[in-house]
Coordinates of N, CA and C in Angstrom, one line a residue:
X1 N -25.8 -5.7 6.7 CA -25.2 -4.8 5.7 C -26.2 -3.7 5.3
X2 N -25.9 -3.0 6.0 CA -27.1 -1.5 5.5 C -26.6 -1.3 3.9
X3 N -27.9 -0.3 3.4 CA -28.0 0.4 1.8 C -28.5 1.4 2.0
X4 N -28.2 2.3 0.8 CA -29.1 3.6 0.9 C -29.4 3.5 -0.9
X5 N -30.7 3.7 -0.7 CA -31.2 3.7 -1.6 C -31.5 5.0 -2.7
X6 N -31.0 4.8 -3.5 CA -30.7 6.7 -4.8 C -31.7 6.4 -5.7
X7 N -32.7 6.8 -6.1 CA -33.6 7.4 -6.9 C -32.2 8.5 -7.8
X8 N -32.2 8.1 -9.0 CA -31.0 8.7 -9.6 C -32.3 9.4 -11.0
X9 N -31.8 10.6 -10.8 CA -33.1 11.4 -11.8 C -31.8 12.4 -12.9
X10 N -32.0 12.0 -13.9 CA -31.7 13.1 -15.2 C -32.7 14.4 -15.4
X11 N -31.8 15.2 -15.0 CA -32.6 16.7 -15.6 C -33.6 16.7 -16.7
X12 N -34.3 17.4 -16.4 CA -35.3 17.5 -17.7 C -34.7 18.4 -18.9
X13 N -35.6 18.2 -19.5 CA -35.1 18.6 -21.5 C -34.7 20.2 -21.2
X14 N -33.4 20.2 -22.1 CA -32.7 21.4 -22.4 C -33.0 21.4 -24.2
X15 N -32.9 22.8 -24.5 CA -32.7 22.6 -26.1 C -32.6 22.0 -26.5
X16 N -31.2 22.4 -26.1 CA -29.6 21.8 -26.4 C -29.8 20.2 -26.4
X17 N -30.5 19.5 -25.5 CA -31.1 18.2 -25.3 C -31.6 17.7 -27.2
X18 N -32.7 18.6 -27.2 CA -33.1 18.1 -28.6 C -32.1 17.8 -29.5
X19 N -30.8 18.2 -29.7 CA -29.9 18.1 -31.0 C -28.7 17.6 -30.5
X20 N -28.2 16.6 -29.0 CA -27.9 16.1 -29.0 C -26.8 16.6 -28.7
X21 N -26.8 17.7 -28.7 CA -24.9 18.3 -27.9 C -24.3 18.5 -26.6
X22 N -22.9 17.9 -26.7 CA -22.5 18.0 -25.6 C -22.6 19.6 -24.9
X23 N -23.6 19.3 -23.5 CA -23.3 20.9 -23.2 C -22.7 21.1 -21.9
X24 N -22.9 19.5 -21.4 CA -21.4 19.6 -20.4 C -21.9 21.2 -19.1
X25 N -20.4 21.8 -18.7 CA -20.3 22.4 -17.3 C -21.1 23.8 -18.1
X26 N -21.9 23.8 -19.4 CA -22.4 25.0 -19.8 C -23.9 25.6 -19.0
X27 N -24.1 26.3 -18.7 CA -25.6 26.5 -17.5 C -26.9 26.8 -18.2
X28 N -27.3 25.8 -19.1 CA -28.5 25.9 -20.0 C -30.1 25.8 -19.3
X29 N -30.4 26.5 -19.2 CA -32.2 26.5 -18.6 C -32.7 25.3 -18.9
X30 N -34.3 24.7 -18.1 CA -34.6 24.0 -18.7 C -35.6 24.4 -20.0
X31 N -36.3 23.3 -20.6 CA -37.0 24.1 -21.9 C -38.5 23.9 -21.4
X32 N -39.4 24.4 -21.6 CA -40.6 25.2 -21.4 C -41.2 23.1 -21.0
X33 N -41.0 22.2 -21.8 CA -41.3 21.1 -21.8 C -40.5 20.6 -20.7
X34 N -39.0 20.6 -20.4 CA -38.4 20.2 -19.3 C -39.2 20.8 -17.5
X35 N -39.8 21.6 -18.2 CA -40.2 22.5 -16.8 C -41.5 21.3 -16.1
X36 N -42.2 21.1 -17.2 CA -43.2 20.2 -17.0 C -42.7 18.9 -16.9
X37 N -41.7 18.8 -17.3 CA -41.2 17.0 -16.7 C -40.9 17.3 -15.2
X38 N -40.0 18.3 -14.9 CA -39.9 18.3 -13.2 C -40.7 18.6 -12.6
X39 N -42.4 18.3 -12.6 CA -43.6 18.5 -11.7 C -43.7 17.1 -12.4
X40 N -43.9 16.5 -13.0 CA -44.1 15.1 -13.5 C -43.3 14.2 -12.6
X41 N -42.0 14.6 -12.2 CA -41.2 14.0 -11.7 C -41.4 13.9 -10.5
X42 N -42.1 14.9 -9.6 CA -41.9 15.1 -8.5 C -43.4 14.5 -8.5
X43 N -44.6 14.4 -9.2 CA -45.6 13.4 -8.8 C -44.9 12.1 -8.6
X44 N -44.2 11.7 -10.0 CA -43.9 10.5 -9.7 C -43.1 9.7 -7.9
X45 N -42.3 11.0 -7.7 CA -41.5 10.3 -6.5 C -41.8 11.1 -4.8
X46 N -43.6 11.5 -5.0 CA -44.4 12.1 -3.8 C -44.3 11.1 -3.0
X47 N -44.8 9.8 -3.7 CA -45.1 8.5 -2.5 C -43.8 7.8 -2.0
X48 N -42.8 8.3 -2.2 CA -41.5 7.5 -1.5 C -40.8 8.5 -0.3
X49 N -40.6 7.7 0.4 CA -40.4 8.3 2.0 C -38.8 9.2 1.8
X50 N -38.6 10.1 0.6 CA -37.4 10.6 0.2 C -37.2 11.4 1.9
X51 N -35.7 11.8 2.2 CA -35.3 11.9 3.3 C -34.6 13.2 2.6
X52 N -33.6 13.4 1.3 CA -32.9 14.0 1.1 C -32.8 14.3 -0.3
X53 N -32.5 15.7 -1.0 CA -32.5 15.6 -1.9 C -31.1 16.3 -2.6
X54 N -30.2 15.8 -3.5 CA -29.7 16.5 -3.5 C -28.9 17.0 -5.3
X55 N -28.7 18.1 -5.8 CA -28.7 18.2 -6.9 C -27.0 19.3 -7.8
X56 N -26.9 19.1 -8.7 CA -25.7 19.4 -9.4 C -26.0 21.0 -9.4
X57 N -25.8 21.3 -8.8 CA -25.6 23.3 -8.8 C -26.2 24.0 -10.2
X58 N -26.0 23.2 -11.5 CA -26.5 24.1 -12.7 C -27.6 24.3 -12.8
X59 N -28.5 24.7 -13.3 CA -30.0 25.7 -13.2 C -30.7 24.3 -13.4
X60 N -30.6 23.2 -14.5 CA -31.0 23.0 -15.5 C -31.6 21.4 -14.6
X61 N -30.6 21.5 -13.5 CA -30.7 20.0 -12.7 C -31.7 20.6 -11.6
X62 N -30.7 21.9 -10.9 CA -31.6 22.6 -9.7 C -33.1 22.7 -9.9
X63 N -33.3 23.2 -10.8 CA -35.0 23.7 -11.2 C -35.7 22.0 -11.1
X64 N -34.8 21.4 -11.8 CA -35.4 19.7 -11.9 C -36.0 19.5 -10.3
X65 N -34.9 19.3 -9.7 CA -34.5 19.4 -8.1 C -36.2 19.7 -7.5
X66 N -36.0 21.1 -7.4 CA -36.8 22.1 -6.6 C -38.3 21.8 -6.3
X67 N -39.0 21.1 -7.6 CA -40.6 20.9 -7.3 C -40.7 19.2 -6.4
X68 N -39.1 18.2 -6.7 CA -39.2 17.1 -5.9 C -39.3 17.3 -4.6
X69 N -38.2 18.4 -4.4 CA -37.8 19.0 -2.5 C -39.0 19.5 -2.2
X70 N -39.6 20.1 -2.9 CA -40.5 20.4 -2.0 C -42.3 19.8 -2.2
X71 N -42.1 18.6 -2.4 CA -43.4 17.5 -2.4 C -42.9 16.8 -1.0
X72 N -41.7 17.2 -0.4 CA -41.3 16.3 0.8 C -41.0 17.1 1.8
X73 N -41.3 18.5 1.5 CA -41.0 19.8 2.7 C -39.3 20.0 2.9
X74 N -38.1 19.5 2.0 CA -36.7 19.2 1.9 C -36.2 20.6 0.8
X75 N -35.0 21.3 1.5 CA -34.8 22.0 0.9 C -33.7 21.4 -0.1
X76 N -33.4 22.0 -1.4 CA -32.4 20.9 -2.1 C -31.0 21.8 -1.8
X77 N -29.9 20.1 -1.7 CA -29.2 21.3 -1.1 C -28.2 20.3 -2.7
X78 N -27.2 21.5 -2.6 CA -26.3 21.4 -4.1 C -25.0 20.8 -4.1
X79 N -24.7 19.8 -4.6 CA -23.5 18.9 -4.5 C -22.6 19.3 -6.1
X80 N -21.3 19.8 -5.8 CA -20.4 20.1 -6.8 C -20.0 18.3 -7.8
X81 N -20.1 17.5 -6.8 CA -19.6 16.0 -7.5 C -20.9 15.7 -8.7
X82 N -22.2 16.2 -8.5 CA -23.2 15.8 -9.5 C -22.9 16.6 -10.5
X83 N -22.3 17.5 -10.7 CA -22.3 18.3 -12.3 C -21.7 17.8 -13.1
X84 N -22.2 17.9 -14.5 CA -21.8 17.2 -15.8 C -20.6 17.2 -16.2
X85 N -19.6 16.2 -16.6 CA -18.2 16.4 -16.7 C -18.2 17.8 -17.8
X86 N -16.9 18.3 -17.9 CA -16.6 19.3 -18.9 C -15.9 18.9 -19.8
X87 N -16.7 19.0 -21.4 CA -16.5 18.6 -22.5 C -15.0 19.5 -23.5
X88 N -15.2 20.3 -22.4 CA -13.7 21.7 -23.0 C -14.1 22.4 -24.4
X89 N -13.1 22.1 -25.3 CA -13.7 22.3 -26.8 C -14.8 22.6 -27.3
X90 N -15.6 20.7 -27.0 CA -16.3 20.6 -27.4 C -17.9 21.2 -26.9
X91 N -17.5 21.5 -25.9 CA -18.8 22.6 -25.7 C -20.1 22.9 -26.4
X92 N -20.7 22.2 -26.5 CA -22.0 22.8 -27.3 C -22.1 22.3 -28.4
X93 N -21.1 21.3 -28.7 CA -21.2 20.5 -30.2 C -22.0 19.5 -30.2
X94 N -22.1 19.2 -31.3 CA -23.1 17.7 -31.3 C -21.8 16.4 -31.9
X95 N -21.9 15.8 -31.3 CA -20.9 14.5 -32.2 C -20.6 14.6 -34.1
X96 N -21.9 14.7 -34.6 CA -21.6 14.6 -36.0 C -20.4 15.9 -36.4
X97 N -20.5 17.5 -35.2 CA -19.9 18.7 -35.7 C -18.7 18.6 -34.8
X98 N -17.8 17.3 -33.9 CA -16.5 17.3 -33.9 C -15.8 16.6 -34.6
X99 N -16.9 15.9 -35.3 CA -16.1 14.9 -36.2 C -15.8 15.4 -37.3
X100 N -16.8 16.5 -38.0 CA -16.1 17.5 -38.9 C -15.4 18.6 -38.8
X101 N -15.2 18.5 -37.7 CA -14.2 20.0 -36.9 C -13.2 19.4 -37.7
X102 N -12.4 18.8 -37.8 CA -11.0 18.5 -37.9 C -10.2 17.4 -37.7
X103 N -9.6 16.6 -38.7 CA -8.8 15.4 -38.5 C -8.2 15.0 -37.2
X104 N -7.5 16.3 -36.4 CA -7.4 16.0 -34.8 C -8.7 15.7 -34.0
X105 N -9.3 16.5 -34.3 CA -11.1 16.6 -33.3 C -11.9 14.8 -33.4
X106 N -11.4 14.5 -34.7 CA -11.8 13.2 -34.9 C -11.2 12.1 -34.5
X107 N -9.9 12.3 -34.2 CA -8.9 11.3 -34.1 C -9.1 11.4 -32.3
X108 N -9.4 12.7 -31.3 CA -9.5 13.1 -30.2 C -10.6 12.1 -29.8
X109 N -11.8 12.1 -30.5 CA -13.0 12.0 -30.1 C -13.1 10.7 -30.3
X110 N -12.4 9.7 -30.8 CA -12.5 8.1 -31.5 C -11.7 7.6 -30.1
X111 N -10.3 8.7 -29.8 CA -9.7 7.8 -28.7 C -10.5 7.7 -27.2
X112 N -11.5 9.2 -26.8 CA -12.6 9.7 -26.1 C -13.3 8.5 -25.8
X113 N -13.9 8.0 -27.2 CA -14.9 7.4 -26.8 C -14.3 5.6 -26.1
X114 N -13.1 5.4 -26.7 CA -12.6 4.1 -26.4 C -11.9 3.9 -25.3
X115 N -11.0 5.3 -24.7 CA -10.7 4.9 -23.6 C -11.1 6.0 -22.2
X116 N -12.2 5.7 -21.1 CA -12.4 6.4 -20.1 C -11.3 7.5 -19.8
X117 N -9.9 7.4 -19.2 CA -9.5 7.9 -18.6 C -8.9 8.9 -19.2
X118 N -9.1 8.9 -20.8 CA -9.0 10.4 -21.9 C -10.1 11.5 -21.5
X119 N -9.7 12.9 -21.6 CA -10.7 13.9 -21.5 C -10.7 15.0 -23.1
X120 N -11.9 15.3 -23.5 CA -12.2 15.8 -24.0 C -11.2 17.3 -24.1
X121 N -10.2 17.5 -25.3 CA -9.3 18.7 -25.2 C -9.9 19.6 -24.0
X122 N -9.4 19.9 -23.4 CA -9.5 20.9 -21.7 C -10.8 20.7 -21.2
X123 N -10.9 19.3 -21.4 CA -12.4 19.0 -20.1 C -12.0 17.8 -19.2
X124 N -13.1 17.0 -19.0 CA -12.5 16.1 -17.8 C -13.0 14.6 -18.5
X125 N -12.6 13.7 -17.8 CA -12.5 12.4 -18.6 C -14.1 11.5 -17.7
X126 N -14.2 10.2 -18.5 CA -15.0 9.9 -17.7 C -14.5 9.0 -16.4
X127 N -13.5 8.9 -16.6 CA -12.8 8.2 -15.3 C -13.1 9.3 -13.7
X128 N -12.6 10.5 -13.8 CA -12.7 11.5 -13.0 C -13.9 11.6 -12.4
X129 N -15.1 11.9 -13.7 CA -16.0 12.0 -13.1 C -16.4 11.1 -12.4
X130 N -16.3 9.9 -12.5 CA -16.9 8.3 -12.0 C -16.1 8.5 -10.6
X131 N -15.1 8.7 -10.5 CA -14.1 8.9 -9.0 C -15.2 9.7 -8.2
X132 N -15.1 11.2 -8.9 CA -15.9 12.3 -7.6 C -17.3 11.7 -7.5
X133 N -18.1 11.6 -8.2 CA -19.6 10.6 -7.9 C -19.2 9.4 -6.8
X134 N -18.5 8.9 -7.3 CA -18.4 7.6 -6.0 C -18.1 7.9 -4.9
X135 N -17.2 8.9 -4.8 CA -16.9 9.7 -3.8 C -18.4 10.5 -2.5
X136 N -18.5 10.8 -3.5 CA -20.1 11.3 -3.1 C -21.0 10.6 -2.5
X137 N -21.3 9.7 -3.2 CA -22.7 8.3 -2.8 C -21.8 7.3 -1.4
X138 N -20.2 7.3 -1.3 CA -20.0 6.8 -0.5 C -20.4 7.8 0.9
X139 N -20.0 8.9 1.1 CA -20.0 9.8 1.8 C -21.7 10.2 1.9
X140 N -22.6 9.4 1.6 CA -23.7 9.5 1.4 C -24.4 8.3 2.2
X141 N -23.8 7.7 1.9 CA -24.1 6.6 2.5 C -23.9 6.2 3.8
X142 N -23.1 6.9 4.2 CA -22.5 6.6 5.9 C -23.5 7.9 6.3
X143 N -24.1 8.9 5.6 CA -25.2 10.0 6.3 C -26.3 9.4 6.3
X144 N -27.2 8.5 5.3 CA -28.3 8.3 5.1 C -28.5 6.8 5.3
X145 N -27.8 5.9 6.6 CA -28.0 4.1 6.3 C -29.5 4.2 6.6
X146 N -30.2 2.7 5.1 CA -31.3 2.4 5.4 C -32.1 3.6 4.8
X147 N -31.7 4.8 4.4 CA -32.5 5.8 3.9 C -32.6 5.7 2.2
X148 N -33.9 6.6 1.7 CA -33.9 7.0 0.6 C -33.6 8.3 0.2
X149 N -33.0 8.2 -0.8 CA -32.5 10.3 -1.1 C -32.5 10.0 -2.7
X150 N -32.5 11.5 -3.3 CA -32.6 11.6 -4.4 C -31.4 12.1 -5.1
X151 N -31.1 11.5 -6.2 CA -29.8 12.8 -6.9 C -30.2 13.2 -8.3
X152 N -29.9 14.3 -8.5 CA -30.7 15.1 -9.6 C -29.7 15.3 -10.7
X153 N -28.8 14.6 -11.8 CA -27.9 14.9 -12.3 C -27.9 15.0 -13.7
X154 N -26.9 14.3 -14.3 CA -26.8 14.5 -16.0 C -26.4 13.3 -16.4
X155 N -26.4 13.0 -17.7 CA -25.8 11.8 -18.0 C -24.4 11.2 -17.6
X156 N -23.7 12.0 -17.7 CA -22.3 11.3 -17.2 C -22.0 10.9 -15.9
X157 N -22.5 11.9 -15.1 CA -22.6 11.3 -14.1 C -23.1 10.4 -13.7
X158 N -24.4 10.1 -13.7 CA -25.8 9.1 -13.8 C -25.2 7.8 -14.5
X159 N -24.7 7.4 -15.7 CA -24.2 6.5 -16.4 C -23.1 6.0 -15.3
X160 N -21.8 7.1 -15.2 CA -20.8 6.4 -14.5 C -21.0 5.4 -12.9
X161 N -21.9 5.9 -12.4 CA -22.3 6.0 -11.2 C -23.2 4.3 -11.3
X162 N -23.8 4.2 -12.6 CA -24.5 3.1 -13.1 C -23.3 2.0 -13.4
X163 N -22.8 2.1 -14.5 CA -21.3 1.4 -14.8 C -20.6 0.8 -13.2
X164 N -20.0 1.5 -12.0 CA -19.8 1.3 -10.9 C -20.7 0.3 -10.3
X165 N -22.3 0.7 -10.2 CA -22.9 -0.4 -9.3 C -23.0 -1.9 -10.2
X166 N -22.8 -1.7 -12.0 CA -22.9 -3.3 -12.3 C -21.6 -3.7 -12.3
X167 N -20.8 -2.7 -11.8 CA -19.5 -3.7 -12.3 C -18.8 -3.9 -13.4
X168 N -19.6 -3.1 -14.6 CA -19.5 -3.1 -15.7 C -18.0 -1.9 -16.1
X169 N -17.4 -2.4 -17.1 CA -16.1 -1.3 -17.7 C -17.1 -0.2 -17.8
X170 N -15.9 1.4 -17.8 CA -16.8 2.6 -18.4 C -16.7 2.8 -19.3
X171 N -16.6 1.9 -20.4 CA -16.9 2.3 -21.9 C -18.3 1.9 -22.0
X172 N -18.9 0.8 -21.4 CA -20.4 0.6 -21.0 C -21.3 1.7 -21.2
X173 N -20.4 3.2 -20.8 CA -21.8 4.2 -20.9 C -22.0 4.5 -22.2
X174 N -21.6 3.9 -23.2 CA -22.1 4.2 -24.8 C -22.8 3.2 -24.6
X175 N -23.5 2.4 -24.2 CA -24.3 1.0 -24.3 C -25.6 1.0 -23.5
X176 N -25.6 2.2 -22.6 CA -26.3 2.6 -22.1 C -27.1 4.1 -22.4
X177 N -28.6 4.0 -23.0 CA -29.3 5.2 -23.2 C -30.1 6.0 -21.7
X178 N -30.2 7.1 -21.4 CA -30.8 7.7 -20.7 C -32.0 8.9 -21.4
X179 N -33.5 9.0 -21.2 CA -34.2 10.1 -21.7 C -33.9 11.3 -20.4
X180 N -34.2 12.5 -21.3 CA -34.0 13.6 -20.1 C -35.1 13.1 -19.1
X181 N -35.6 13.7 -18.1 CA -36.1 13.4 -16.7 C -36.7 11.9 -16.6
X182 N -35.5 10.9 -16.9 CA -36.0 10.1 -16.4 C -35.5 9.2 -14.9
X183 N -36.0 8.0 -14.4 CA -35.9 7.8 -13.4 C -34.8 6.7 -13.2
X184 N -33.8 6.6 -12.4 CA -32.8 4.5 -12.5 C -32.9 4.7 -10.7
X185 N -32.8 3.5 -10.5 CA -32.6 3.1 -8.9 C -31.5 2.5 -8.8
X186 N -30.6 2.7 -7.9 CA -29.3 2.0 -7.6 C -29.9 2.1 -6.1
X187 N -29.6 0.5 -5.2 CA -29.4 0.4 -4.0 C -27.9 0.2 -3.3
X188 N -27.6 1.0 -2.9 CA -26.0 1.4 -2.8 C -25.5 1.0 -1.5
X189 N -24.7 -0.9 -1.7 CA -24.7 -1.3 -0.4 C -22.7 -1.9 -0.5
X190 N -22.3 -2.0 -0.1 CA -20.7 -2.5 -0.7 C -20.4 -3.6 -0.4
X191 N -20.1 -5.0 -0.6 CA -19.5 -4.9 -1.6 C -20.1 -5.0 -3.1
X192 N -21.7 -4.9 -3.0 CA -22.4 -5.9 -4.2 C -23.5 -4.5 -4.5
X193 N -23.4 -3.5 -5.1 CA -24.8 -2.7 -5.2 C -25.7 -3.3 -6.4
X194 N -26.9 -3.1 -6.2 CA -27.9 -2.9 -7.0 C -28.7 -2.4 -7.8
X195 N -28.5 -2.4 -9.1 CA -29.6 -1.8 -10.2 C -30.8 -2.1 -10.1
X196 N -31.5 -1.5 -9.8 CA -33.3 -1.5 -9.4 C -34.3 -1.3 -10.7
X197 N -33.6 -0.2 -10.9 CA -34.5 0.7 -12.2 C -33.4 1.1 -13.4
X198 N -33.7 1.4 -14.5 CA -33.1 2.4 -15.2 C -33.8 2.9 -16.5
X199 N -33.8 3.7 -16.3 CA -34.4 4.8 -17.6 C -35.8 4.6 -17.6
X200 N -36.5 4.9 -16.3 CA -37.9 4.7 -16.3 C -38.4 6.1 -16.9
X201 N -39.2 5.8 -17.9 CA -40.2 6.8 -18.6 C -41.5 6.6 -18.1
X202 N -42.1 5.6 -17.3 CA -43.6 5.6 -16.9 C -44.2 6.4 -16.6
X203 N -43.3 7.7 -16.1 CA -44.5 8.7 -14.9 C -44.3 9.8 -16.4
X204 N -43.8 9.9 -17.3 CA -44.1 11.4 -18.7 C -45.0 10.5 -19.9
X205 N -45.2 8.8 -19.6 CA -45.9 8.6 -21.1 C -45.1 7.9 -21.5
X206 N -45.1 7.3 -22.8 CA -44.1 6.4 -23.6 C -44.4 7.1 -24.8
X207 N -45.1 7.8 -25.0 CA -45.3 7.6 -26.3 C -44.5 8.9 -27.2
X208 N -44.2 10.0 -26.1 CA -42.4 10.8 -27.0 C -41.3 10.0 -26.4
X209 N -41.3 9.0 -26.0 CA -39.9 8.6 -25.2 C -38.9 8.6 -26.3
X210 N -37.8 9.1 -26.5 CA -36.8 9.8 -27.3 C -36.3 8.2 -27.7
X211 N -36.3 7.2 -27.2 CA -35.5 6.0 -27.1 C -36.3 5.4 -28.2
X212 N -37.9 6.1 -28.3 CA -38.6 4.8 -29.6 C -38.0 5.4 -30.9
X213 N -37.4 6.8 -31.0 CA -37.3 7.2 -32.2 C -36.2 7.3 -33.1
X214 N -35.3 6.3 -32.2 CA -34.2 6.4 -32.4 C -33.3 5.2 -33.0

């Protein structure tokens, strides 16, 4: 039974990151701090025999991307199934400001969070996204058996894609925290994949990890 083994990496810090809003299919830079997590990142994963790297088209993942691909001489090439579901509406809000938007926005966002296969008024649900990601790592897998490759994404993706290898429902990804640039391992074999890692902060410090302060 071959595996291909995913180094699954979260973009480093956006603003927008600090305050917690959905920013979804929006094309936010990283932040002066995020820039320095993606050379952090790419120390961290010099010493693994990465073959392939590949990343969500937005700036915010690519720039993440860029200093990994090239500790391995790999150009990064851009996968449309890694980019962050689209939140529609809610665009750029933070949870506490759709729940004050409006008795619908709230009643929208309660059903959001309880059932997967709801989407965010004119965005995409987390069912969908969990489809095109699987889609991807399978078609990934029949390129890379026995290999290591990197994917450079966002939460929803990264979560769904997690949810999938435990087996777990996708309401699970509220149960699960992710820091910006950090590191999960899935060994991606069928019928039984493997969670290796998740939400490693070792290679930036512990001591801002967003998860003690919360």
């Amino acid at each position: 039974m071959t595996k291909l083994r995913i180094f699954l990496v979260r973009h480093g810090e956006t603003l927008a990151n600090r305050e917690f809003r959905y920013i979804g299919a929006r094309d936010d830079a990283l932040s002066e701090r995020g820039e320095a997590q993606a050379q952090q990142l790419a120390d961290a994963l010099s010493t693994f025999p990465i073959v392939a790297v590949y990343s969500s088209p937005l700036q915010r993942t690519y720039h993440t991307a860029l200093p990994i691909a090239a500790r391995h001489g790999l150009e990064v090439q851009r996968a449309e199934s890694l980019i962050e579901g689209h939140f529609g509406t809610w665009e750029g809000l933070s949870r506490a400001e759709v729940l004050a938007r409006s008795p619908l926005d709230e009643q929208q966002l309660r059903a959001w969070e309880a059932d997967p296969t709801i989407a965010p008024p004119g965005g995409e649900s987390f069912a969908a996204v969990q489809t095109r990601v699987c889609n991807l790592v399978e078609r990934l897998a029949q390129q890379h058996p026995e290999q290591e490759i990197v994917l450079v994404s966002h939460v929803g993706p990264i979560k769904t894609l997690l949810c999938a290898a435990l087996g777990a429902p996708l309401t699970s990804i509220f149960n699960i925290f992710l820091d910006p640039a950090t590191i999960s391992v899935i060994d991606w074999r069928q019928p039984h994949p493997t969670v290796r890692l998740l939400n490693s902060h070792a290679h930036l410090g512990w001591k801002d990890a967003r998860w003690r302060s919360l």
